[in-house]
Amino acid sequence: MSRSIFGRLFLSHVAVILLTTLVLGLFMSYLVRNHAVRTKQSDLLVKGRVVSQLLAPDLRQGRVPSAEQLQELEQLAGATLWLIDREGRVIAGTPPNRWAKAFPEAADELSALFAGEAQTWVRTSRRQTDRSIVVGIAVPGANPQTAVLLYASITGVNKAAQAVEKLLLYSLGIGILAALAFALVMARGLTRPVADISLAAARFAGGDYTSRTGATGDDELGRLGRTFNAMAEALAHAEENRRKFLADVTHELKTPVASIQAMAEALQDGLVKDTDQQHRYLGTIVGEAKRIDRLLRDLLALAELEAGALSIVKEPLDLGYFWHEQADRLAPLLSSKNLTLNLRLPNQPAVVLADPDRLAQVALNLITNAVRYAPAGSNIDVTITLSPPNASFTVRDYGPGIPAADLPHIWERFYRVDKARTRAAGGTGLGLAITRELVRYMGGETIAESTPGQGAAFTVTLPLAGHIRRS
């Protein structure tokens, strides 16, 4: 029990409660006993003054009271009573043993007593054999000088104190039980969320990716629980993406590998006799091999981007000059579908800070995507816009467009709007994902817009070189 958080919390609460109760009990016991002693002391002083007044008439005339008179006064005062002279000798009454032979206290106190100052001697220590209260009061006008002393044992005083202490003890006992119950509830309340989070984490570690904790209160443990749920959600999403990624890669590789295997086996077994057909089979094998190579290179590039291992070398780049170069480079791709690339340039140069090679890869991916969906003989527009502190270019085709439900997902790996058409066109499904990451690495952003039936537009925004240098 002491090794668990609950056990340590509960035992610490119990220790604090018991220590507090012990200190409080001792302090209250001291207060009660001290009050009882002070009350008895005051009571004896009052009664001593009354007794001295009653004895004064006889003592002024030199008459010592009889034993019977002293016994009556003792009953009246509730204390042992005796008389002493100025030397401290007993002249009447029967004092306790300690006071019987000689005055046991200091001589200056005896002198002060006969000077008219009432004296009190309190002996309450357990180490003292005669635990008692004694008060002494001089009898006014006595001849010779006489003082009356009253004695009360502290044992009698303790009875009232013990009764109060017993009541206090019962109250403290009930308080301890209530406090222990409260400590149990508090410890349970603190450890229950921890146990719930621990159980949820154990289930999650065991493969239950839907496991979440219900400990989501407003305190620190609640914040921990919400953080765990957010982490579990992210990990579950990452695991789902990992499985989907593996399934997609397997699916993408399965078709070309199967095609290569089937045609290679047919050629190996001599099933294909016609020379033209053999050349077609070999051309298909080479094409599928290239497709696998493109897929692997795209996967490697995406992995480097996501790992932050891709080298980006930024330099000032004029977007107008850049796109004139790309138009020449991409002419064979455009001519395959008799497409026309229209460049719309701003009135002044748009010089951005970018990596020319990586931006060329972005341009290739976007133009390839536009060519894939643009109708044969149509246009592809590239519009450069200058909007300090940024500049942007937009690649627009006039194909079927992208449905609104698919638009948020087009940046995901292997996501296809038209799966059959994309596969037939030879795409890997990674181009747009790579494009977005490359632009992000260059400090820009990519936005896709589309109206179904009216084509799609992809806008890349990059910071102007001059603004970057000034900042």
Short mmCIF file of C-alpha atoms in Angstrom, two decimals:
data_model
loop_
_atom_site.label_atom_id
_atom_site.label_comp_id
_atom_site.label_asym_id
_atom_site.label_seq_id
_atom_site.Cartn_x
_atom_site.Cartn_y
_atom_site.Cartn_z
CA MET A 1 0.00 0.00 0.00
CA SER A 2 2.80 2.43 0.90
CA ARG A 3 4.32 1.97 -2.57
CA SER A 4 1.23 3.19 -4.42
CA ILE A 5 0.36 6.86 -4.87
CA PHE A 6 -2.93 6.25 -3.08
CA GLY A 7 -1.15 4.59 -0.16
CA ARG A 8 1.42 7.36 0.16
CA LEU A 9 -1.24 10.07 -0.03
CA PHE A 10 -3.47 8.32 2.50
CA LEU A 11 -0.63 7.62 4.94
CA SER A 12 0.65 11.18 4.65
CA HIS A 13 -2.85 12.50 5.39
CA VAL A 14 -3.16 10.14 8.37
CA ALA A 15 0.27 11.17 9.71
CA VAL A 16 -0.59 14.88 9.43
CA ILE A 17 -3.97 14.33 11.07
CA LEU A 18 -2.54 12.31 13.96
CA LEU A 19 0.31 14.75 14.55
CA THR A 20 -2.05 17.72 14.45
CA THR A 21 -4.48 15.96 16.78
CA LEU A 22 -1.71 15.08 19.25
CA VAL A 23 -0.38 18.64 19.34
CA LEU A 24 -3.89 20.07 19.62
CA GLY A 25 -4.78 17.59 22.38
CA LEU A 26 -1.69 18.40 24.43
CA PHE A 27 -2.23 22.13 23.99
CA MET A 28 -5.90 21.91 24.94
CA SER A 29 -5.06 19.72 27.94
CA TYR A 30 -2.54 22.33 29.09
CA LEU A 31 -5.08 25.12 28.68
CA VAL A 32 -7.79 23.22 30.55
CA ARG A 33 -5.53 22.28 33.45
CA ASN A 34 -3.98 25.71 33.67
CA HIS A 35 -7.42 27.28 33.72
CA ALA A 36 -8.59 24.89 36.44
CA VAL A 37 -5.51 25.65 38.58
CA ARG A 38 -5.90 29.41 38.13
CA THR A 39 -9.57 29.18 38.98
CA LYS A 40 -8.86 27.15 42.14
CA GLN A 41 -6.08 29.58 43.10
CA SER A 42 -8.42 32.56 42.79
CA ASP A 43 -11.09 30.72 44.74
CA LEU A 44 -8.66 29.93 47.58
CA LEU A 45 -7.54 33.58 47.74
CA VAL A 46 -11.12 34.77 48.07
CA LYS A 47 -11.87 32.19 50.75
CA GLY A 48 -8.59 32.95 52.52
CA ARG A 49 -9.54 36.63 52.80
CA VAL A 50 -12.93 35.66 54.21
CA VAL A 51 -11.31 33.33 56.76
CA SER A 52 -8.79 36.03 57.77
CA GLN A 53 -11.65 38.46 58.35
CA LEU A 54 -13.52 35.89 60.47
CA LEU A 55 -10.43 35.16 62.60
CA ALA A 56 -9.29 38.77 62.92
CA PRO A 57 -11.44 39.72 66.02
CA ASP A 58 -10.07 36.88 68.17
CA LEU A 59 -6.48 37.25 66.97
CA ARG A 60 -6.48 40.98 67.68
CA GLN A 61 -7.18 40.10 71.30
CA GLY A 62 -4.45 37.44 71.33
CA ARG A 63 -6.90 34.50 71.35
CA VAL A 64 -5.87 31.53 69.17
CA PRO A 65 -8.90 29.82 67.59
CA SER A 66 -9.70 26.31 68.76
CA ALA A 67 -9.37 23.19 66.66
CA GLU A 68 -13.17 22.99 66.37
CA GLN A 69 -13.32 26.52 64.92
CA LEU A 70 -10.61 25.73 62.42
CA GLN A 71 -12.39 22.52 61.35
CA GLU A 72 -15.60 24.47 60.70
CA LEU A 73 -13.68 27.02 58.68
CA GLU A 74 -11.94 24.21 56.72
CA GLN A 75 -15.34 22.77 55.83
CA LEU A 76 -16.47 26.23 54.79
CA ALA A 77 -13.37 26.85 52.65
CA GLY A 78 -13.03 23.31 51.31
CA ALA A 79 -9.31 23.34 52.15
CA THR A 80 -6.87 22.47 54.93
CA LEU A 81 -6.32 25.53 57.14
CA TRP A 82 -3.63 26.53 59.65
CA LEU A 83 -2.04 29.60 61.22
CA ILE A 84 1.63 30.62 61.34
CA ASP A 85 3.53 33.37 63.11
CA ARG A 86 6.07 35.77 61.66
CA GLU A 87 8.80 33.12 61.94
CA GLY A 88 6.78 30.62 59.91
CA ARG A 89 6.00 28.39 62.88
CA VAL A 90 2.58 26.71 63.07
CA ILE A 91 0.51 28.13 65.94
CA ALA A 92 -2.83 26.49 65.15
CA GLY A 93 -4.24 23.84 62.83
CA THR A 94 -2.76 20.77 61.24
CA PRO A 95 -0.84 21.54 58.05
CA PRO A 96 0.38 18.94 55.50
CA ASN A 97 3.69 17.24 56.25
CA ARG A 98 5.73 19.57 54.08
CA TRP A 99 4.49 22.62 56.02
CA ALA A 100 4.41 21.06 59.51
CA LYS A 101 7.89 21.83 60.88
CA ALA A 102 9.24 24.88 59.12
CA PHE A 103 8.24 27.32 56.41
CA PRO A 104 9.34 25.52 53.23
CA GLU A 105 9.35 28.50 50.87
CA ALA A 106 11.71 31.46 50.49
CA ALA A 107 12.22 33.86 53.43
CA ASP A 108 11.47 36.94 51.31
CA GLU A 109 8.07 35.47 50.45
CA LEU A 110 7.36 35.08 54.19
CA SER A 111 8.36 38.69 54.73
CA ALA A 112 6.15 39.84 51.87
CA LEU A 113 3.25 37.84 53.31
CA PHE A 114 3.39 39.67 56.66
CA ALA A 115 3.86 42.93 54.81
CA GLY A 116 0.31 42.49 53.53
CA GLU A 117 0.90 40.83 50.13
CA ALA A 118 -1.13 37.68 49.59
CA GLN A 119 1.13 34.79 48.55
CA THR A 120 0.42 31.75 46.40
CA TRP A 121 2.43 28.58 45.94
CA VAL A 122 1.43 26.24 43.11
CA ARG A 123 3.06 22.84 42.74
CA THR A 124 1.66 21.03 39.69
CA SER A 125 4.65 19.14 38.28
CA ARG A 126 4.32 15.35 38.18
CA ARG A 127 7.88 15.16 39.59
CA GLN A 128 6.75 16.96 42.76
CA THR A 129 5.41 14.62 45.47
CA ASP A 130 3.13 17.27 47.01
CA ARG A 131 1.13 18.53 44.04
CA SER A 132 -0.97 21.27 45.55
CA ILE A 133 -2.04 24.90 45.77
CA VAL A 134 -1.30 26.92 48.94
CA VAL A 135 -2.36 30.53 49.55
CA GLY A 136 -1.28 32.69 52.48
CA ILE A 137 -2.99 35.87 53.74
CA ALA A 138 -1.96 37.97 56.74
CA VAL A 139 -4.68 38.49 59.36
CA PRO A 140 -5.16 42.25 59.70
CA GLY A 141 -4.41 43.61 63.19
CA ALA A 142 -3.47 40.23 64.68
CA ASN A 143 -1.37 40.39 67.84
CA PRO A 144 1.15 38.87 67.50
CA GLN A 145 1.33 39.00 63.69
CA THR A 146 -0.40 35.95 62.23
CA ALA A 147 -1.12 34.63 58.77
CA VAL A 148 -3.69 32.09 57.67
CA LEU A 149 -2.70 29.49 55.06
CA LEU A 150 -5.10 27.38 52.98
CA TYR A 151 -4.03 24.16 51.26
CA ALA A 152 -5.80 22.27 48.44
CA SER A 153 -4.47 19.18 46.68
CA ILE A 154 -4.16 19.49 42.89
CA THR A 155 -5.76 16.05 42.59
CA GLY A 156 -9.13 17.52 43.39
CA VAL A 157 -8.59 20.29 40.89
CA ASN A 158 -7.72 17.68 38.26
CA LYS A 159 -11.14 16.06 38.40
CA ALA A 160 -12.83 18.91 36.57
CA ALA A 161 -9.93 19.11 34.14
CA GLN A 162 -10.08 15.39 33.52
CA ALA A 163 -13.79 15.59 32.76
CA VAL A 164 -13.15 18.34 30.22
CA GLU A 165 -10.19 16.40 28.78
CA LYS A 166 -12.35 13.32 28.40
CA LEU A 167 -14.93 15.30 26.48
CA LEU A 168 -12.16 16.80 24.38
CA LEU A 169 -10.71 13.31 23.79
CA TYR A 170 -14.06 12.02 22.53
CA SER A 171 -14.40 15.02 20.26
CA LEU A 172 -10.89 14.54 18.93
CA GLY A 173 -11.58 10.84 18.34
CA ILE A 174 -14.65 11.65 16.29
CA GLY A 175 -12.66 14.33 14.49
CA ILE A 176 -9.91 11.82 13.69
CA LEU A 177 -12.40 9.36 12.22
CA ALA A 178 -14.03 12.09 10.16
CA ALA A 179 -10.61 13.35 9.04
CA LEU A 180 -9.51 9.83 8.09
CA ALA A 181 -12.66 9.37 6.04
CA PHE A 182 -12.02 12.73 4.40
CA ALA A 183 -8.39 11.75 3.74
CA LEU A 184 -9.59 8.50 2.16
CA VAL A 185 -11.99 10.36 -0.12
CA MET A 186 -9.34 12.95 -1.00
CA ALA A 187 -6.70 10.31 -1.75
CA ARG A 188 -9.18 8.37 -3.88
CA GLY A 189 -10.17 11.56 -5.67
CA LEU A 190 -6.55 12.34 -6.49
CA THR A 191 -5.53 8.85 -7.56
CA ARG A 192 -8.66 7.88 -9.50
CA PRO A 193 -7.81 10.16 -12.47
CA VAL A 194 -4.21 8.90 -12.42
CA ALA A 195 -5.44 5.30 -12.46
CA ASP A 196 -7.86 6.09 -15.29
CA ILE A 197 -5.12 7.73 -17.37
CA SER A 198 -2.77 4.81 -16.63
CA LEU A 199 -5.41 2.26 -17.70
CA ALA A 200 -6.16 4.18 -20.89
CA ALA A 201 -2.43 4.37 -21.67
CA ALA A 202 -2.03 0.63 -21.06
CA ARG A 203 -4.95 -0.17 -23.40
CA PHE A 204 -3.50 2.18 -26.02
CA ALA A 205 -0.07 0.55 -25.70
CA GLY A 206 -1.79 -2.82 -26.13
CA GLY A 207 -3.11 -1.82 -29.55
CA ASP A 208 -6.50 -0.30 -28.69
CA TYR A 209 -6.08 3.00 -30.52
CA THR A 210 -9.60 4.09 -29.55
CA SER A 211 -8.65 4.10 -25.86
CA ARG A 212 -9.22 7.49 -24.20
CA THR A 213 -9.33 8.66 -20.58
CA GLY A 214 -12.38 10.18 -18.94
CA ALA A 215 -10.22 12.22 -16.52
CA THR A 216 -10.66 15.57 -18.26
CA GLY A 217 -11.52 17.91 -15.38
CA ASP A 218 -10.39 21.48 -14.85
CA ASP A 219 -7.47 20.71 -12.52
CA GLU A 220 -3.89 19.68 -13.32
CA LEU A 221 -4.82 16.00 -13.68
CA GLY A 222 -7.68 16.99 -15.98
CA ARG A 223 -5.26 18.92 -18.17
CA LEU A 224 -2.98 15.87 -18.17
CA GLY A 225 -5.93 13.71 -19.24
CA ARG A 226 -6.86 16.09 -22.07
CA THR A 227 -3.23 16.16 -23.18
CA PHE A 228 -3.16 12.35 -23.20
CA ASN A 229 -6.35 12.22 -25.28
CA ALA A 230 -4.91 14.72 -27.76
CA MET A 231 -1.69 12.71 -27.96
CA ALA A 232 -3.63 9.45 -28.40
CA GLU A 233 -5.71 11.07 -31.14
CA ALA A 234 -2.59 12.23 -32.96
CA LEU A 235 -0.89 8.84 -32.60
CA ALA A 236 -4.01 7.02 -33.74
CA HIS A 237 -4.21 9.30 -36.76
CA ALA A 238 -0.51 8.73 -37.48
CA GLU A 239 -0.99 4.96 -37.19
CA GLU A 240 -3.99 5.12 -39.51
CA ASN A 241 -1.94 7.13 -42.01
CA ARG A 242 0.93 4.65 -41.71
CA ARG A 243 -1.33 1.70 -42.44
CA LYS A 244 -3.01 3.54 -45.26
CA PHE A 245 0.39 4.54 -46.64
CA LEU A 246 1.63 0.94 -46.60
CA ALA A 247 -1.59 -0.23 -48.20
CA ASP A 248 -1.32 2.46 -50.89
CA VAL A 249 2.34 1.71 -51.62
CA THR A 250 1.56 -2.00 -51.82
CA HIS A 251 -1.36 -1.31 -54.15
CA GLU A 252 0.72 1.01 -56.34
CA LEU A 253 3.51 -1.53 -56.65
CA LYS A 254 1.25 -4.53 -57.07
CA THR A 255 -0.08 -3.61 -60.54
CA PRO A 256 3.21 -2.81 -62.31
CA VAL A 257 5.02 -5.71 -60.64
CA ALA A 258 2.26 -8.12 -61.69
CA SER A 259 2.34 -6.73 -65.22
CA ILE A 260 6.13 -7.01 -65.43
CA GLN A 261 6.05 -10.55 -64.04
CA ALA A 262 3.31 -11.76 -66.40
CA MET A 263 4.93 -10.35 -69.54
CA ALA A 264 8.42 -11.45 -68.55
CA GLU A 265 7.19 -15.01 -67.92
CA ALA A 266 5.36 -15.02 -71.25
CA LEU A 267 8.55 -13.98 -73.02
CA GLN A 268 10.64 -16.48 -71.04
CA ASP A 269 8.29 -19.36 -71.84
CA GLY A 270 8.32 -18.52 -75.56
CA LEU A 271 4.57 -17.86 -75.64
CA VAL A 272 5.04 -14.66 -77.64
CA LYS A 273 6.27 -15.51 -81.17
CA ASP A 274 5.48 -12.30 -83.01
CA THR A 275 8.43 -9.85 -83.03
CA ASP A 276 6.22 -6.74 -82.86
CA GLN A 277 4.32 -8.19 -79.91
CA GLN A 278 7.59 -9.02 -78.18
CA HIS A 279 8.69 -5.41 -78.61
CA ARG A 280 5.35 -4.21 -77.18
CA TYR A 281 5.79 -6.50 -74.18
CA LEU A 282 9.32 -5.25 -73.63
CA GLY A 283 8.14 -1.63 -73.97
CA THR A 284 5.43 -2.26 -71.39
CA ILE A 285 7.95 -3.82 -69.01
CA VAL A 286 10.26 -0.82 -69.38
CA GLY A 287 7.32 1.58 -68.87
CA GLU A 288 6.16 -0.18 -65.72
CA ALA A 289 9.74 -0.27 -64.40
CA LYS A 290 9.98 3.49 -64.97
CA ARG A 291 6.68 3.93 -63.17
CA ILE A 292 8.05 2.03 -60.16
CA ASP A 293 11.20 4.15 -60.35
CA ARG A 294 9.11 7.38 -60.32
CA LEU A 295 7.12 6.10 -57.37
CA LEU A 296 10.25 5.24 -55.38
CA ARG A 297 11.89 8.58 -56.18
CA ASP A 298 8.74 10.44 -55.13
CA LEU A 299 8.55 8.43 -51.91
CA LEU A 300 12.19 9.20 -51.17
CA ALA A 301 11.67 12.92 -51.83
CA LEU A 302 8.60 13.02 -49.62
CA ALA A 303 10.42 11.16 -46.84
CA GLU A 304 13.29 13.65 -47.03
CA LEU A 305 10.85 16.56 -46.86
CA GLU A 306 8.99 15.18 -43.87
CA ALA A 307 12.26 14.36 -42.10
CA GLY A 308 13.68 17.83 -42.76
CA ALA A 309 16.63 16.32 -44.60
CA LEU A 310 16.07 17.99 -47.98
CA SER A 311 18.57 20.68 -48.94
CA ILE A 312 16.98 24.00 -49.96
CA VAL A 313 19.21 26.73 -51.47
CA LYS A 314 17.23 29.97 -51.79
CA GLU A 315 18.21 32.76 -54.16
CA PRO A 316 16.46 35.68 -55.87
CA LEU A 317 14.41 34.36 -58.80
CA ASP A 318 12.39 36.31 -61.39
CA LEU A 319 9.11 34.41 -61.81
CA GLY A 320 8.56 35.80 -65.34
CA TYR A 321 11.95 34.62 -66.58
CA PHE A 322 11.50 31.33 -64.66
CA TRP A 323 8.17 30.52 -66.36
CA HIS A 324 9.49 31.37 -69.85
CA GLU A 325 12.17 28.73 -69.25
CA GLN A 326 9.60 26.24 -67.98
CA ALA A 327 7.37 26.81 -71.01
CA ASP A 328 10.22 25.75 -73.30
CA ARG A 329 11.10 22.78 -71.13
CA LEU A 330 7.51 21.57 -70.83
CA ALA A 331 6.65 22.03 -74.54
CA PRO A 332 6.88 18.28 -75.34
CA LEU A 333 4.53 17.44 -72.45
CA LEU A 334 2.01 20.05 -73.63
CA SER A 335 2.20 18.96 -77.24
CA SER A 336 1.17 15.41 -76.30
CA LYS A 337 -2.41 16.72 -75.94
CA ASN A 338 -2.07 19.75 -78.23
CA LEU A 339 -2.30 22.13 -75.21
CA THR A 340 -1.36 25.82 -75.20
CA LEU A 341 0.41 27.43 -72.21
CA ASN A 342 -0.62 31.06 -71.73
CA LEU A 343 1.64 33.22 -69.55
CA ARG A 344 0.18 36.34 -67.92
CA LEU A 345 2.92 38.52 -66.40
CA PRO A 346 2.77 41.63 -64.16
CA ASN A 347 3.99 45.05 -65.35
CA GLN A 348 7.15 44.82 -63.24
CA PRO A 349 9.45 41.92 -62.33
CA ALA A 350 8.30 39.63 -59.52
CA VAL A 351 11.55 38.51 -57.86
CA VAL A 352 11.00 35.93 -55.14
CA LEU A 353 13.38 34.11 -52.83
CA ALA A 354 13.28 30.42 -53.83
CA ASP A 355 15.31 27.37 -54.80
CA PRO A 356 15.28 27.27 -58.65
CA ASP A 357 15.59 23.49 -58.88
CA ARG A 358 12.88 22.81 -56.27
CA LEU A 359 10.58 25.41 -57.81
CA ALA A 360 11.09 23.76 -61.22
CA GLN A 361 9.95 20.49 -59.63
CA VAL A 362 6.86 22.31 -58.31
CA ALA A 363 6.14 23.72 -61.76
CA LEU A 364 6.53 20.28 -63.35
CA ASN A 365 4.15 18.68 -60.84
CA LEU A 366 1.49 21.35 -61.32
CA ILE A 367 1.73 21.40 -65.14
CA THR A 368 1.73 17.58 -65.24
CA ASN A 369 -1.39 17.54 -63.09
CA ALA A 370 -3.04 20.16 -65.34
CA VAL A 371 -2.11 18.25 -68.51
CA ARG A 372 -3.57 15.08 -67.03
CA TYR A 373 -7.03 16.63 -66.62
CA ALA A 374 -7.15 19.36 -69.31
CA PRO A 375 -9.21 18.53 -72.44
CA ALA A 376 -7.11 18.01 -75.59
CA GLY A 377 -6.60 21.23 -77.52
CA SER A 378 -7.48 23.48 -74.53
CA ASN A 379 -5.41 26.08 -72.70
CA ILE A 380 -3.43 26.05 -69.45
CA ASP A 381 -3.02 29.50 -67.94
CA VAL A 382 -0.14 30.60 -65.73
CA THR A 383 -0.80 33.98 -64.06
CA ILE A 384 1.89 35.77 -62.05
CA THR A 385 0.63 38.26 -59.46
CA LEU A 386 2.71 40.80 -57.55
CA SER A 387 1.30 41.59 -54.09
CA PRO A 388 4.05 42.83 -51.72
CA PRO A 389 5.46 41.45 -49.57
CA ASN A 390 4.66 38.36 -51.66
CA ALA A 391 4.34 37.26 -55.26
CA SER A 392 2.38 34.29 -56.56
CA PHE A 393 1.69 32.25 -59.66
CA THR A 394 -1.50 30.37 -60.47
CA VAL A 395 -1.70 27.32 -62.75
CA ARG A 396 -5.25 26.91 -64.11
CA ASP A 397 -6.70 24.18 -66.31
CA TYR A 398 -10.18 23.92 -67.80
CA GLY A 399 -10.86 20.29 -67.12
CA PRO A 400 -13.65 18.65 -65.08
CA GLY A 401 -12.54 20.33 -61.84
CA ILE A 402 -12.43 18.88 -58.33
CA PRO A 403 -15.58 18.10 -56.31
CA ALA A 404 -15.88 20.16 -53.12
CA ALA A 405 -15.81 17.00 -50.96
CA ASP A 406 -12.45 15.99 -52.45
CA LEU A 407 -10.77 19.42 -52.42
CA PRO A 408 -9.52 19.29 -48.76
CA HIS A 409 -7.89 15.88 -49.36
CA ILE A 410 -5.99 16.41 -52.61
CA TRP A 411 -2.75 17.17 -50.70
CA GLU A 412 -2.80 13.74 -49.03
CA ARG A 413 -0.46 11.03 -50.26
CA PHE A 414 -1.98 8.67 -52.88
CA TYR A 415 -5.31 10.50 -52.77
CA ARG A 416 -7.13 10.35 -56.12
CA VAL A 417 -10.25 12.16 -57.25
CA ASP A 418 -10.54 9.90 -60.31
CA LYS A 419 -8.58 6.81 -59.34
CA ALA A 420 -8.92 4.85 -62.56
CA ARG A 421 -8.00 7.79 -64.77
CA THR A 422 -5.04 8.82 -62.63
CA ARG A 423 -3.56 5.34 -62.64
CA ALA A 424 -3.99 5.04 -66.40
CA ALA A 425 -2.22 8.35 -66.85
CA GLY A 426 0.74 7.05 -64.90
CA GLY A 427 0.57 9.31 -61.84
CA THR A 428 1.99 8.20 -58.49
CA GLY A 429 -0.46 10.13 -56.31
CA LEU A 430 2.39 11.93 -54.55
CA GLY A 431 2.92 14.96 -56.77
CA LEU A 432 0.67 17.42 -54.94
CA ALA A 433 1.89 16.25 -51.50
CA ILE A 434 5.48 16.85 -52.61
CA THR A 435 4.53 20.21 -54.13
CA ARG A 436 3.00 21.51 -50.92
CA GLU A 437 6.00 20.41 -48.82
CA LEU A 438 8.51 21.93 -51.24
CA VAL A 439 6.70 25.28 -51.21
CA ARG A 440 6.44 25.19 -47.44
CA TYR A 441 10.19 24.60 -47.17
CA MET A 442 10.76 27.69 -49.30
CA GLY A 443 8.65 29.79 -46.92
CA GLY A 444 5.51 29.89 -49.06
CA GLU A 445 2.06 28.35 -49.20
CA THR A 446 -0.08 26.49 -51.73
CA ILE A 447 -3.83 26.91 -52.25
CA ALA A 448 -6.18 24.89 -54.46
CA GLU A 449 -9.48 26.22 -55.82
CA SER A 450 -11.97 24.54 -58.10
CA THR A 451 -15.48 24.81 -59.48
CA PRO A 452 -16.71 21.44 -60.81
CA GLY A 453 -17.01 21.58 -64.59
CA GLN A 454 -14.85 24.72 -64.86
CA GLY A 455 -11.37 23.38 -64.06
CA ALA A 456 -9.00 23.77 -61.14
CA ALA A 457 -6.50 26.44 -60.09
CA PHE A 458 -3.39 25.94 -57.92
CA THR A 459 -1.76 29.07 -56.48
CA VAL A 460 1.79 29.14 -55.07
CA THR A 461 2.70 32.19 -52.96
CA LEU A 462 6.33 33.02 -52.14
CA PRO A 463 8.01 35.95 -50.31
CA LEU A 464 9.61 38.68 -52.40
CA ALA A 465 13.40 38.65 -52.24
CA GLY A 466 13.70 42.36 -51.43
CA HIS A 467 11.34 42.11 -48.46
CA ILE A 468 13.20 39.13 -47.09
CA ARG A 469 16.54 40.96 -47.24
CA ARG A 470 15.14 44.08 -45.55
CA SER A 471 13.50 42.08 -42.76
#
